[in-house]
Short mmCIF file of N, CA, C and O in Angstrom, two decimals:
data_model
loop_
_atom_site.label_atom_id
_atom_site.label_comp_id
_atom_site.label_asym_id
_atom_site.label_seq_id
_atom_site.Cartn_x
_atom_site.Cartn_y
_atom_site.Cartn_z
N UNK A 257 0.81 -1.19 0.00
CA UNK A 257 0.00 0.00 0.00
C UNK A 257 0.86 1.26 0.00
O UNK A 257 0.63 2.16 -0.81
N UNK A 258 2.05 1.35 1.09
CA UNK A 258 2.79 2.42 0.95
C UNK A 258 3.30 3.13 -0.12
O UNK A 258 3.33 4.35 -0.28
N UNK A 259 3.90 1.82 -1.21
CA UNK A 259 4.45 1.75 -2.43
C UNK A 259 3.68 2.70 -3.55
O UNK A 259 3.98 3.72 -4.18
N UNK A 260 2.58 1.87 -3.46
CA UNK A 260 1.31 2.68 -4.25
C UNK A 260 0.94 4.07 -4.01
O UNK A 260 0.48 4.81 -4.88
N UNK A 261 1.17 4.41 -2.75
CA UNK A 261 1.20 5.49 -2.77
C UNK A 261 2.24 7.22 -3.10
O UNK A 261 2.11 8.43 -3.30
N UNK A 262 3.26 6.10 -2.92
CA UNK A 262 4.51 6.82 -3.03
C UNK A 262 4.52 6.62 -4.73
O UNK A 262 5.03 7.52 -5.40
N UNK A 263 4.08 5.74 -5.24
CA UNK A 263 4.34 5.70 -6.98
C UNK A 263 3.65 6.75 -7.39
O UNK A 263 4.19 7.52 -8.18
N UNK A 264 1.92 7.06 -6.80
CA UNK A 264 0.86 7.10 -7.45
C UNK A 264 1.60 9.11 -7.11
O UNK A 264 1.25 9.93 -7.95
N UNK A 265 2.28 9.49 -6.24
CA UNK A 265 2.26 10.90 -5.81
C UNK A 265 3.34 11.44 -6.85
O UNK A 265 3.08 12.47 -7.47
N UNK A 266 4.62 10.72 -7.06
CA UNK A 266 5.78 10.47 -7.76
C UNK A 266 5.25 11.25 -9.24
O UNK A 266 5.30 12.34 -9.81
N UNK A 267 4.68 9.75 -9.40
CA UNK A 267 4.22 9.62 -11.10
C UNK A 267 3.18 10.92 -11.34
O UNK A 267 3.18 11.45 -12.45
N UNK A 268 2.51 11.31 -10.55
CA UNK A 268 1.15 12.25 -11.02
C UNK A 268 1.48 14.00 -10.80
O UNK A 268 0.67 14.88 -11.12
N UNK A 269 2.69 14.24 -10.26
CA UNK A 269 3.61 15.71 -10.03
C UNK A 269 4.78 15.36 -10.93
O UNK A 269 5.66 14.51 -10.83
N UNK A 270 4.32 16.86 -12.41
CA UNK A 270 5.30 16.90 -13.03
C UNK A 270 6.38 17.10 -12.26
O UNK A 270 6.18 17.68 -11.20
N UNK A 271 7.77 16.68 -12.63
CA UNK A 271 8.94 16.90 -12.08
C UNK A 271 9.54 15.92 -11.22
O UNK A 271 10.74 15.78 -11.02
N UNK A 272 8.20 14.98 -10.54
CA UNK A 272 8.25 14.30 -9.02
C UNK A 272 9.97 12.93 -9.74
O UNK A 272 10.08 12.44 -10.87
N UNK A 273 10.68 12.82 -8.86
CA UNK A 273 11.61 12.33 -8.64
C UNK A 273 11.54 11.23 -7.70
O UNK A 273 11.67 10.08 -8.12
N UNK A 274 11.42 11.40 -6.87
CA UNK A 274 10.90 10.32 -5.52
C UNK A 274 10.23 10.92 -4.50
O UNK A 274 9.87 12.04 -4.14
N UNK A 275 10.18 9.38 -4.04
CA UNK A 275 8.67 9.17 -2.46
C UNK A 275 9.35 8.85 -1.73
O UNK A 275 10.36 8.26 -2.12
N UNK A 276 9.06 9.16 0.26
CA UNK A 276 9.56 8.61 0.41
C UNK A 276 9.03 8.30 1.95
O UNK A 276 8.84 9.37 2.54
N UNK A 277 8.69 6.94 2.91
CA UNK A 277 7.64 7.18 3.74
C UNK A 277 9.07 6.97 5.08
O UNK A 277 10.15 6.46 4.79
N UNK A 278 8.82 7.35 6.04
CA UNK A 278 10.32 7.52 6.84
C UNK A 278 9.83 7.56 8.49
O UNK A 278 9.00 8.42 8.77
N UNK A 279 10.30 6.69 9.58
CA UNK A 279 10.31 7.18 11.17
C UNK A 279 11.48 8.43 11.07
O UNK A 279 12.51 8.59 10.42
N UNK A 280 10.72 9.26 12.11
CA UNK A 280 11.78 10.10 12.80
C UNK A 280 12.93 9.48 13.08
O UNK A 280 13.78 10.28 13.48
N UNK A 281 13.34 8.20 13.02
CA UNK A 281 13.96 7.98 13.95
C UNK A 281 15.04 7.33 12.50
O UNK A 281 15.70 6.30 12.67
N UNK A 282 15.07 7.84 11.59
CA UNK A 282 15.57 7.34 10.08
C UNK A 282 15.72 6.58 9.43
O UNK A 282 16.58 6.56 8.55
N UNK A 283 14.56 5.36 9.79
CA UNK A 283 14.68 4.38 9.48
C UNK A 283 12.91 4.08 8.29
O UNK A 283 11.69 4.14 8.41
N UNK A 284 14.05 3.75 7.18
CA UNK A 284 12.60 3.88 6.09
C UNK A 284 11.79 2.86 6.26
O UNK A 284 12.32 1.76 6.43
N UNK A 285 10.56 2.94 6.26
CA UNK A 285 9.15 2.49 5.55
C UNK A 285 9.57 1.79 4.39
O UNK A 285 10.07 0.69 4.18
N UNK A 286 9.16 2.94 3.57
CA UNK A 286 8.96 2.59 1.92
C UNK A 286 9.32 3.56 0.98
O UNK A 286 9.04 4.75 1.14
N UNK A 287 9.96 3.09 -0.03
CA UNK A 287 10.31 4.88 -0.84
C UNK A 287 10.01 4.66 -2.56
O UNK A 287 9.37 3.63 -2.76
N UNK A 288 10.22 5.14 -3.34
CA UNK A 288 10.11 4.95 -4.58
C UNK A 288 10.93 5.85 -5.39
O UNK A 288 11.09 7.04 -5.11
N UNK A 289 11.42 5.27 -6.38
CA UNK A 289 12.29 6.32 -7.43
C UNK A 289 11.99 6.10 -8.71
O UNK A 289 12.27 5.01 -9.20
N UNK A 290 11.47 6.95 -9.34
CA UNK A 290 11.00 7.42 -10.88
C UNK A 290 12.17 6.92 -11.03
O UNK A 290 13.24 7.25 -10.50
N UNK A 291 11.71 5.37 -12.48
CA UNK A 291 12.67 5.15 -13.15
C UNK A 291 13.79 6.50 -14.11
O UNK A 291 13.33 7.47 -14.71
N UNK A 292 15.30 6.14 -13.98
CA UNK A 292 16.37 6.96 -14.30
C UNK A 292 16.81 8.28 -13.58
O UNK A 292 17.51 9.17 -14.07
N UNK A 293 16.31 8.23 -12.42
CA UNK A 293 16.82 8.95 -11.41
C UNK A 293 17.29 7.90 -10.25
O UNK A 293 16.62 7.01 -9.74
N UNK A 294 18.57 8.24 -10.00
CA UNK A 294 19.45 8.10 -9.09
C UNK A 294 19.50 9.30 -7.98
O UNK A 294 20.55 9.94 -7.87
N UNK A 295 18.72 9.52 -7.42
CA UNK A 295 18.53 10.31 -5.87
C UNK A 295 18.74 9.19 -4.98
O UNK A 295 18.13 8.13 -5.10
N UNK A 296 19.64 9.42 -4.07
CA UNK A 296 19.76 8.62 -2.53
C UNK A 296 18.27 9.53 -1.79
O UNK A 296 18.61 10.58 -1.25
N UNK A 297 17.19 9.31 -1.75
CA UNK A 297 16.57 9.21 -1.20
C UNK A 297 16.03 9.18 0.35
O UNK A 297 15.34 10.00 0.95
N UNK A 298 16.62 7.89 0.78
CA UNK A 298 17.05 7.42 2.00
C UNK A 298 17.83 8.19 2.93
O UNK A 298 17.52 8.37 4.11
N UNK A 299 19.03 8.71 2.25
CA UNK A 299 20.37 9.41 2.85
C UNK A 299 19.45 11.02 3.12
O UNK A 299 19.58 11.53 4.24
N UNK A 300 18.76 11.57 2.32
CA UNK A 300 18.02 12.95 1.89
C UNK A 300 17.37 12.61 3.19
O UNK A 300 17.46 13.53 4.00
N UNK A 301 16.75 11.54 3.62
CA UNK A 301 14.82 11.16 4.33
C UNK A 301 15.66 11.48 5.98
O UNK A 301 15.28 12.25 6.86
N UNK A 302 17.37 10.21 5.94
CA UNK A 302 17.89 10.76 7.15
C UNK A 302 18.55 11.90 7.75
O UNK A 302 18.68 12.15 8.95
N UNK A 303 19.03 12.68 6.51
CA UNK A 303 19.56 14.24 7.05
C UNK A 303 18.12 15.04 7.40
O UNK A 303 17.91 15.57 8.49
N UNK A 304 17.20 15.03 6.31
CA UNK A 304 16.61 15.80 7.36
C UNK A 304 15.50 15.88 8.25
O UNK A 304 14.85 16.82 8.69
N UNK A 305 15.43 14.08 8.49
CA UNK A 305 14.89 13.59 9.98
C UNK A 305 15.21 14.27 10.54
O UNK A 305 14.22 14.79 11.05
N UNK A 306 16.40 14.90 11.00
CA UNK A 306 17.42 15.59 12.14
C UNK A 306 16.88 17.29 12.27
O UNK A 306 16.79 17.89 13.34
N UNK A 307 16.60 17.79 11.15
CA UNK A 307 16.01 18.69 11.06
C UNK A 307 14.55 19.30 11.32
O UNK A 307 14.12 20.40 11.66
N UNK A 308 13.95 17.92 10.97
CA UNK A 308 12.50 18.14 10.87
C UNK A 308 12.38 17.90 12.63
O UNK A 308 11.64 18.74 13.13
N UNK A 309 12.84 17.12 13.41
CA UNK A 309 12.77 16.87 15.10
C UNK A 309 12.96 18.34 15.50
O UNK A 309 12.09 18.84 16.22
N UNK A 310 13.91 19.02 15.15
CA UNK A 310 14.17 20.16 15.70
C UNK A 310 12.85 21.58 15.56
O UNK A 310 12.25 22.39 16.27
N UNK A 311 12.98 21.13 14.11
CA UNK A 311 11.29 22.18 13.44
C UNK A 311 10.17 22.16 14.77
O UNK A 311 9.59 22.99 15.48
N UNK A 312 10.25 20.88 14.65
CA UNK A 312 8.57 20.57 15.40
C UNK A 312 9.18 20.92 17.33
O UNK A 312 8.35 21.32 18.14
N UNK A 313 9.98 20.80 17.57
CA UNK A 313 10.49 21.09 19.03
C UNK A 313 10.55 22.71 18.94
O UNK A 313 10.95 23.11 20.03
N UNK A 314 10.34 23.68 18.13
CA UNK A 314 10.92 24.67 18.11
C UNK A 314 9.55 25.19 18.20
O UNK A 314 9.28 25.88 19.17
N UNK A 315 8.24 24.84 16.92
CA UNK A 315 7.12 24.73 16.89
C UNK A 315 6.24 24.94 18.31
O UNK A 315 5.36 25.67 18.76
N UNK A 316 7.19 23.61 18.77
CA UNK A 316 6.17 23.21 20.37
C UNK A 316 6.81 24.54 21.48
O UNK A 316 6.13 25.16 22.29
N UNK A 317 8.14 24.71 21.25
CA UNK A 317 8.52 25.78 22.37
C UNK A 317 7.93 26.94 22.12
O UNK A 317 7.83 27.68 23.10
N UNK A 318 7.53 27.31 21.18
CA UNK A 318 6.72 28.88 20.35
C UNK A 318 5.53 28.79 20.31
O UNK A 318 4.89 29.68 19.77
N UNK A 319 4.80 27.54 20.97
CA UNK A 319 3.44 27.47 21.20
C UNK A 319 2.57 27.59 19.69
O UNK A 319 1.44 28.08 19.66
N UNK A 320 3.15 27.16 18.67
CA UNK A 320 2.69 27.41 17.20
C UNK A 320 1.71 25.91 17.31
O UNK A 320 0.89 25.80 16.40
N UNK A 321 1.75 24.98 18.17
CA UNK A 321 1.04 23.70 17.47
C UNK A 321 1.94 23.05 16.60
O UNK A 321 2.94 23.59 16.13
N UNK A 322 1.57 21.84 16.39
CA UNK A 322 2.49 20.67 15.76
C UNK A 322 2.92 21.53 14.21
O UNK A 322 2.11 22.14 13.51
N UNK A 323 4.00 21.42 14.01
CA UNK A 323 4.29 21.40 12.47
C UNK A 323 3.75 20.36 11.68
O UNK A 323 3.91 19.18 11.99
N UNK A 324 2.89 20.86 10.27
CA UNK A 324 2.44 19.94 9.39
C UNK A 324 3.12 19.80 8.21
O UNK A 324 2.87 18.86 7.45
N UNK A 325 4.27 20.92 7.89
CA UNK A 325 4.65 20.33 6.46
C UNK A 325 6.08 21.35 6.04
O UNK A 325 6.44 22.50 6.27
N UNK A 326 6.54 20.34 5.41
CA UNK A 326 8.01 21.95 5.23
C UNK A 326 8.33 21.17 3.91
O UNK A 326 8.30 20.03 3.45
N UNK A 327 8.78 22.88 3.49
CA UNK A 327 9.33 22.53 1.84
C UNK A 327 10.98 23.17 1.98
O UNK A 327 11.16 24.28 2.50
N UNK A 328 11.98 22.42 1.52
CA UNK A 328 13.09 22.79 0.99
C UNK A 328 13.65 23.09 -0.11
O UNK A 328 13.96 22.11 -0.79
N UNK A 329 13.93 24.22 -0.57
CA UNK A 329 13.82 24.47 -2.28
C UNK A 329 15.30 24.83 -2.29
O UNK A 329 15.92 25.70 -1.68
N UNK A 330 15.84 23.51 -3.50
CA UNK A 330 17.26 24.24 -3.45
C UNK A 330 17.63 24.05 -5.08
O UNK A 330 16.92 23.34 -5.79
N UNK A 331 18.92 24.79 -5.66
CA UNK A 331 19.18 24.98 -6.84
C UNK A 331 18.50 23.77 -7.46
O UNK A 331 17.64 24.11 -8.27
N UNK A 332 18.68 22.02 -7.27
CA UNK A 332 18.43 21.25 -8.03
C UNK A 332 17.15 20.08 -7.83
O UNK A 332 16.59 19.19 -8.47
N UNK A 333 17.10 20.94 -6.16
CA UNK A 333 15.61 20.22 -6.13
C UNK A 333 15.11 20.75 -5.21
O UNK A 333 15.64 21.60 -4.49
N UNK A 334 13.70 20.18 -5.11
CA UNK A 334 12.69 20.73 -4.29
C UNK A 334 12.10 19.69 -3.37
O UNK A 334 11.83 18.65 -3.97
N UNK A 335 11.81 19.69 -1.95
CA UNK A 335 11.46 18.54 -1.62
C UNK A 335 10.31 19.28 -0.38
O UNK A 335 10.45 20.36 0.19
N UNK A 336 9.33 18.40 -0.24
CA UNK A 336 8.18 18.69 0.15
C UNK A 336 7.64 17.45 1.40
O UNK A 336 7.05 16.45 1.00
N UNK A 337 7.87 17.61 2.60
CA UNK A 337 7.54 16.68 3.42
C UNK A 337 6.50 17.06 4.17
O UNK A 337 6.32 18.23 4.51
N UNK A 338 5.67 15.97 4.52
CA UNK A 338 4.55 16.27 5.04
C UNK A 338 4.37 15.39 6.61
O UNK A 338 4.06 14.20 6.51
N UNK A 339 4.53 15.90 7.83
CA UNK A 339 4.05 15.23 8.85
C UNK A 339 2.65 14.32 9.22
O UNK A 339 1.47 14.69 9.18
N UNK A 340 3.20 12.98 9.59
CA UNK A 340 1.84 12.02 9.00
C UNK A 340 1.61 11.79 11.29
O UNK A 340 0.49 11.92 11.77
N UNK A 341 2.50 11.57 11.94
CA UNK A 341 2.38 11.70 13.76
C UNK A 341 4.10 11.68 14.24
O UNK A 341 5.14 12.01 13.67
N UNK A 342 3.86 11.28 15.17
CA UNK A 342 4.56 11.26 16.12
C UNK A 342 6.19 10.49 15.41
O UNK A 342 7.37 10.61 15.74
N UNK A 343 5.55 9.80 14.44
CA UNK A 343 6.92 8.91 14.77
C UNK A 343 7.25 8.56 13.11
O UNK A 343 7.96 7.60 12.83
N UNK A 344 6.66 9.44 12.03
CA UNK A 344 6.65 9.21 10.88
C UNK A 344 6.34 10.38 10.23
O UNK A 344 5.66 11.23 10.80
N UNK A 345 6.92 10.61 8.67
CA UNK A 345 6.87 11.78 7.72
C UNK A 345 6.70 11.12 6.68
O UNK A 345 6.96 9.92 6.61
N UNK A 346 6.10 12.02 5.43
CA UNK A 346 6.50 11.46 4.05
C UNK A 346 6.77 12.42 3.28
O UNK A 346 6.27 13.47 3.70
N UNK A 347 7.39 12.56 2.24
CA UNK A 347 8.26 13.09 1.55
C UNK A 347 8.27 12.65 -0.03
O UNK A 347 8.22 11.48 -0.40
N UNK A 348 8.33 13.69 -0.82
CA UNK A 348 8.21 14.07 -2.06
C UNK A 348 9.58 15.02 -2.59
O UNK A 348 9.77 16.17 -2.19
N UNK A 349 10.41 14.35 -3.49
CA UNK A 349 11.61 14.82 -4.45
C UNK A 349 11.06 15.80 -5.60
O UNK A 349 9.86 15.58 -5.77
N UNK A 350 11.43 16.59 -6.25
CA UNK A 350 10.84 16.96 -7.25
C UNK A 350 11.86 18.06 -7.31
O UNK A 350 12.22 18.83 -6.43
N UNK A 351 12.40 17.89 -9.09
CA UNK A 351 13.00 19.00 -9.99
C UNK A 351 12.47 20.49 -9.52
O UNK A 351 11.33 20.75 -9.13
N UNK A 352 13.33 21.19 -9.62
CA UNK A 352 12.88 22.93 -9.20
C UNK A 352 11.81 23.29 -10.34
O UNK A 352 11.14 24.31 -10.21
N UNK A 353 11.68 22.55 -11.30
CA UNK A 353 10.61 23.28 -12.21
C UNK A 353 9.56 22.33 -12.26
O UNK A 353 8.77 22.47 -13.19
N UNK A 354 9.35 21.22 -11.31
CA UNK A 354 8.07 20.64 -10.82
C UNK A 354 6.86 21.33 -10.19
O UNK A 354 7.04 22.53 -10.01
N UNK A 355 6.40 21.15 -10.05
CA UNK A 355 4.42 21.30 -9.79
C UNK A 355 4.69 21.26 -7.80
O UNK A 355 4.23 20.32 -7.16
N UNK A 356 5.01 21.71 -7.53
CA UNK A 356 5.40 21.78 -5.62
C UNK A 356 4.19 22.29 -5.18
O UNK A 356 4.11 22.41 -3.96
N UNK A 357 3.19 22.63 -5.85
CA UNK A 357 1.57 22.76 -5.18
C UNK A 357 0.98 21.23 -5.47
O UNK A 357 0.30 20.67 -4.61
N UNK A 358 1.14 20.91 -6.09
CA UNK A 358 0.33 19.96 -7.16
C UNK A 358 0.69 18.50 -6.23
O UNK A 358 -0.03 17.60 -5.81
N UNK A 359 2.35 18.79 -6.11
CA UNK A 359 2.81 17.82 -4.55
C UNK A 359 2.40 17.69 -3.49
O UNK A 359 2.09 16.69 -2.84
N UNK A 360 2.42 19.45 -3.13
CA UNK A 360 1.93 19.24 -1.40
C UNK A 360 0.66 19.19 -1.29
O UNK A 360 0.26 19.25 -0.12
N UNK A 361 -0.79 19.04 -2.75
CA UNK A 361 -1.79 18.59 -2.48
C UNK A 361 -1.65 17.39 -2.37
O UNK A 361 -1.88 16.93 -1.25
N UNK A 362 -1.20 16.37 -3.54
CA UNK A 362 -1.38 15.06 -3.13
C UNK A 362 -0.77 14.66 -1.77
O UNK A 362 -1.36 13.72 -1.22
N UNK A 363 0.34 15.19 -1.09
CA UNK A 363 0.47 14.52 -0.11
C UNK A 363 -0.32 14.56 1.35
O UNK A 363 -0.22 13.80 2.32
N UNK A 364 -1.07 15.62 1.17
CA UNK A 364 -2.08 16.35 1.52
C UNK A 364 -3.24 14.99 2.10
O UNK A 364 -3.41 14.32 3.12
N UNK A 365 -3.83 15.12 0.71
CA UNK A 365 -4.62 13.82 0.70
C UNK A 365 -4.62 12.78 0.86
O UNK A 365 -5.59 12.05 1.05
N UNK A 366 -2.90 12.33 0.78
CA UNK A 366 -2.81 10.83 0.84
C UNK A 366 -2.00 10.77 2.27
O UNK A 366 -1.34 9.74 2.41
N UNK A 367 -1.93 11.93 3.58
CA UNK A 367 -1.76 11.71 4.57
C UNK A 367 -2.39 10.76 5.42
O UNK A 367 -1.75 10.00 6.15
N UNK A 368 -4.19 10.80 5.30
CA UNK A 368 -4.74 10.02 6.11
C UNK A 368 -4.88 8.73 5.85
O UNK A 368 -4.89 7.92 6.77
N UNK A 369 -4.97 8.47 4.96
CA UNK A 369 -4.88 7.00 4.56
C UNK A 369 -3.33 6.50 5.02
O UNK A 369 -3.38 5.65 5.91
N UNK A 370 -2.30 6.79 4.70
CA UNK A 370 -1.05 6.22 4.85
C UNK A 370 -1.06 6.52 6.80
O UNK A 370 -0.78 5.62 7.59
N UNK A 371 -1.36 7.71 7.18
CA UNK A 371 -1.43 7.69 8.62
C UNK A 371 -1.90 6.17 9.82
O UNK A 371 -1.43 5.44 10.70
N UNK A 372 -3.42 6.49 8.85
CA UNK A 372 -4.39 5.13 9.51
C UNK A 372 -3.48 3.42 8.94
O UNK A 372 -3.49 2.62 9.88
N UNK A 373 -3.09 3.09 8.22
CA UNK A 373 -2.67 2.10 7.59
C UNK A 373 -1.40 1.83 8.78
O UNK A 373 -1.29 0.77 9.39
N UNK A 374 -0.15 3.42 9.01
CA UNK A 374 0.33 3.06 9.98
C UNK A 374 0.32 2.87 11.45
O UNK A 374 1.23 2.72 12.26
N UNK A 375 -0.84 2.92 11.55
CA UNK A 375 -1.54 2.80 13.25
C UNK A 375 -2.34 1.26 13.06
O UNK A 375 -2.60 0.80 14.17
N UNK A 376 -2.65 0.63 12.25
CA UNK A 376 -3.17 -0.24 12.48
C UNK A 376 -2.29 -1.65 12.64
O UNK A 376 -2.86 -2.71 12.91
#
């Protein structure tokens, strides 16, 4: 199911590069890579596990409420992660001249389903 979902977000955002479903704790789920891209993925999901812990601790000290989603936009890519609870994120690769709305809707939508799937 994860797979499918990570294909179905990938494949349907021009630009999308990879999926990728991840614990805080950097240890992957499930990921996917658009055939002929070579992105480490994985290595991307664990640097900025490290980052995203800090976001949401920073969040909670500023009384802002949980962080739901952060985008990193850099010269060669764009990456779009979306907080699914406590102990898991998912994450979207995508070329700088990809669809990064078009991303952070689908991941949007396909939070609760992949959420509930990992609680059960």
């Amino acid at each position: 199911m994860f797979r499918e979902v990570l294909e179905q977000v990938v494949e349907r955002v021009d630009g999308g590069m990879a999926g990728l479903l991840m614990g805080f704790d950097g240890i992957t789920v499930e990921r996917y890579l658009k055939d002929g891209d070579s992105l480490d993925i994985e290595a991307l999901g664990m640097e900025y596990s490290v980052i995203l812990k800090e976001i949401r601790k920073a969040a909670g000290l500023l009384e802002l409420g949980q962080a739901q989603e952060v985008a990193v936009r850099s010269e060669r890519m764009v990456t779009i992660i979306r907080m699914l609870n406590e102990d898991y994120f998912i994450a979207v690769a995508l070329r700088p001249e990809g669809n990064s709305g078009k991303a952070r809707f689908l991941l949007r939508v396909s939070a609760e389903s992949v959420r509930n799937a990992l609680e059960s």
